[in-house]
Short mmCIF file of C-alpha atoms in Angstrom, two decimals:
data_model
loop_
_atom_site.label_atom_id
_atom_site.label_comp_id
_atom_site.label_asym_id
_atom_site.label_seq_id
_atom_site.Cartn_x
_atom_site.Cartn_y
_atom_site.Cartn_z
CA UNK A 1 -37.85 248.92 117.96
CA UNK A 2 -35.18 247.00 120.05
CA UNK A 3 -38.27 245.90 122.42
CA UNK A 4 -40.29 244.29 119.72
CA UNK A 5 -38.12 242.59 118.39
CA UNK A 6 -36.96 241.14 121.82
CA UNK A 7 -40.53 240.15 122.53
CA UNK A 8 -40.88 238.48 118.98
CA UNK A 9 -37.94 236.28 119.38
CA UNK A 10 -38.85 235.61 122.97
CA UNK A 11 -42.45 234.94 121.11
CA UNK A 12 -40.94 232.57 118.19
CA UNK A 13 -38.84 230.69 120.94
CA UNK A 14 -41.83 229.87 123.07
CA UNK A 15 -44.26 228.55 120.38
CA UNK A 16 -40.94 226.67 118.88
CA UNK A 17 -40.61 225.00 122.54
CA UNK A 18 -44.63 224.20 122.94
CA UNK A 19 -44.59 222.39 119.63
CA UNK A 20 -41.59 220.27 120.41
CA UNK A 21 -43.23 218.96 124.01
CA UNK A 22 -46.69 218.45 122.05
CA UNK A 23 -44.81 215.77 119.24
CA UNK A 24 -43.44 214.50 122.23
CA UNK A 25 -46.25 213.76 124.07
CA UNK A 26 -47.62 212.26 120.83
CA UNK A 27 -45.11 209.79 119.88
CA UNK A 28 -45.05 208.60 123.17
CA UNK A 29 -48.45 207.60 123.44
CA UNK A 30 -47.82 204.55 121.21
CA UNK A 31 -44.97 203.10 122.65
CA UNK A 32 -47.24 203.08 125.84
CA UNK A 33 -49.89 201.31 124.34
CA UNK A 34 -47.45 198.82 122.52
CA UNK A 35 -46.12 197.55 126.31
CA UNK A 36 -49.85 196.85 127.69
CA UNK A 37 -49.49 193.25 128.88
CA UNK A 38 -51.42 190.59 126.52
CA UNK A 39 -53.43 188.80 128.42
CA UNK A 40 -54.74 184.81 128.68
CA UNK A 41 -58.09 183.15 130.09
CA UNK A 42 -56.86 179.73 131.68
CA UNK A 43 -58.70 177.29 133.71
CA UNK A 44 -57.94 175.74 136.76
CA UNK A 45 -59.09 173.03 138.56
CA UNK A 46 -58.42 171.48 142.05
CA UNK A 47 -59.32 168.31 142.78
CA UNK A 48 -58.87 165.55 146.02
CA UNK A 49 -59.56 161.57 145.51
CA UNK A 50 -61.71 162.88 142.79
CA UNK A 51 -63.78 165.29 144.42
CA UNK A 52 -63.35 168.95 142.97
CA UNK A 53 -62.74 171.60 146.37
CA UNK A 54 -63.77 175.08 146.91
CA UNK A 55 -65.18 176.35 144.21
CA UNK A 56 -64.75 173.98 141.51
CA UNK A 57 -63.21 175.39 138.12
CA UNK A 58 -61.94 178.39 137.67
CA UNK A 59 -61.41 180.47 134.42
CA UNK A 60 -58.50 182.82 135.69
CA UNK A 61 -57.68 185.76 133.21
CA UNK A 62 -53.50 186.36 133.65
CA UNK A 63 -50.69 188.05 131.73
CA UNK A 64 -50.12 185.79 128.61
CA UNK A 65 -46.61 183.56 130.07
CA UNK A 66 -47.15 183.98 133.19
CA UNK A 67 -46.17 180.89 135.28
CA UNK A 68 -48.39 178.83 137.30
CA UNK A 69 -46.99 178.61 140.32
CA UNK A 70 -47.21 182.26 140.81
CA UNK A 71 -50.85 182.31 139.07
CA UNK A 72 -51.71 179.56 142.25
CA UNK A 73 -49.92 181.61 144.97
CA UNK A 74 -52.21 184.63 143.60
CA UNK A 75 -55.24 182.79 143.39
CA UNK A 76 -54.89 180.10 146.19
CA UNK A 77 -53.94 179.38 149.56
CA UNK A 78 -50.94 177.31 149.27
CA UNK A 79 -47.94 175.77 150.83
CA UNK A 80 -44.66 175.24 149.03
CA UNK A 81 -41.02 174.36 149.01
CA UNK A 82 -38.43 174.65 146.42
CA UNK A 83 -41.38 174.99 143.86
CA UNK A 84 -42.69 171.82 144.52
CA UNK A 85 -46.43 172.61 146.09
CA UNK A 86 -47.68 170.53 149.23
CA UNK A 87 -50.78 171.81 149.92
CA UNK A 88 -53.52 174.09 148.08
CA UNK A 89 -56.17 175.49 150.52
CA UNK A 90 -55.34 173.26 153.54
CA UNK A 91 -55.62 169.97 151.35
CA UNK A 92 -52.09 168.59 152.07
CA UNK A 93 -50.25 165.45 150.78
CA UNK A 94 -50.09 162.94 152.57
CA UNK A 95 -46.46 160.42 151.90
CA UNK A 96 -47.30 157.98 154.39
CA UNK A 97 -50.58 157.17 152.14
CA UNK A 98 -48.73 158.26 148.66
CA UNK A 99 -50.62 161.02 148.20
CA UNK A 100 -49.11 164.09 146.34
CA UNK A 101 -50.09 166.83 144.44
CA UNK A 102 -49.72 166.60 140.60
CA UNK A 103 -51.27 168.56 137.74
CA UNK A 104 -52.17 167.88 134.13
CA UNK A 105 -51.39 170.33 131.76
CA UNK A 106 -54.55 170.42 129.02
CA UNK A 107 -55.20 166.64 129.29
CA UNK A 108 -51.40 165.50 130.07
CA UNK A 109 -49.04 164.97 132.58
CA UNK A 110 -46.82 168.21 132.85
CA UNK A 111 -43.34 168.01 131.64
CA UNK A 112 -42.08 170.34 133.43
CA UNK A 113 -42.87 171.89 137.02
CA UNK A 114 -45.26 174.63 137.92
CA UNK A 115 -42.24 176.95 138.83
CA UNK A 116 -41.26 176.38 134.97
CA UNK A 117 -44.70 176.37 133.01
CA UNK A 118 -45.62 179.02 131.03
CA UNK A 119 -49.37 179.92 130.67
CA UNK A 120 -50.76 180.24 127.43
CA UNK A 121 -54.82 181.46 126.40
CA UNK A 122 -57.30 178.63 126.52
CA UNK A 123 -54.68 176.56 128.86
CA UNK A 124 -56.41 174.13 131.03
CA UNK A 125 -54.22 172.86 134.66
CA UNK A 126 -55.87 170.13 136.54
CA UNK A 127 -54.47 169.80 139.90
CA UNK A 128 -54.99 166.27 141.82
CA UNK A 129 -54.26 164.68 145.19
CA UNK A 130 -54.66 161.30 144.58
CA UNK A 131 -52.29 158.70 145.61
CA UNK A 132 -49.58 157.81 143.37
CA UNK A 133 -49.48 153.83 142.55
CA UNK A 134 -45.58 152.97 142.64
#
């Protein structure tokens, strides 16, 4: 009699400890879905004297706030200093002639640099070398 009862509790205690890892398993799941990262189509553009390079626009698809200097460095060749960018796939400036980079930020001059701008969906970032008339 001892023996089953031993192997019921040892019974009750098992089933009591598979439903406790199944409800945890459970409410986890949402929490995971809740963290995936919201994501952003933005378009880019690179342009010298005019001329759009490489491959012209781009619609990049990144993390919703992600910020566009490290959106460039993952999509473009570039070369950079203190967040300030001096060339973007070999096309360097050129401060003899004036010539720097600069973007716009969907039809205006950024206010702020591309170490501090945060992307947002439907974003468009033209990026010109063009000489700068002091």
């Amino acid at each position: 009699m001892k023996k089953w009862l031993l192997l019921l509790a040892s019974t009750l205690v098992l089933v009591g400890c598979g439903e406790t890892t199944q409800t945890e398993e459970t409410a986890s799941t949402p929490v995971e879905s809740s963290e995936q990262a919201v994501l952003a189509e933005v378009t880019v553009s690179v342009t010298v004297d005019g001329e759009e390079i490489d491959e012209g626009e781009q619609v990049l698809e990144v993390e919703e706030g992600a910020i566009l200097l490290d959106v460039m460095k993952e999509h473009y060749e570039l070369e950079e200093a203190d967040g300030f960018i001096s060339a973007i796939n070999g096309h360097e400036q050129d401060e003899e002639a004036g010539k720097y980079w600069l973007f716009d930020l969907n039809g205006e001059m950024a206010e702020v640099g591309a170490a501090e701008l945060e992307l947002s969906d439907g974003d468009l970032v033209e990026w010109k070398l063009e000489a700068i008339e002091g």
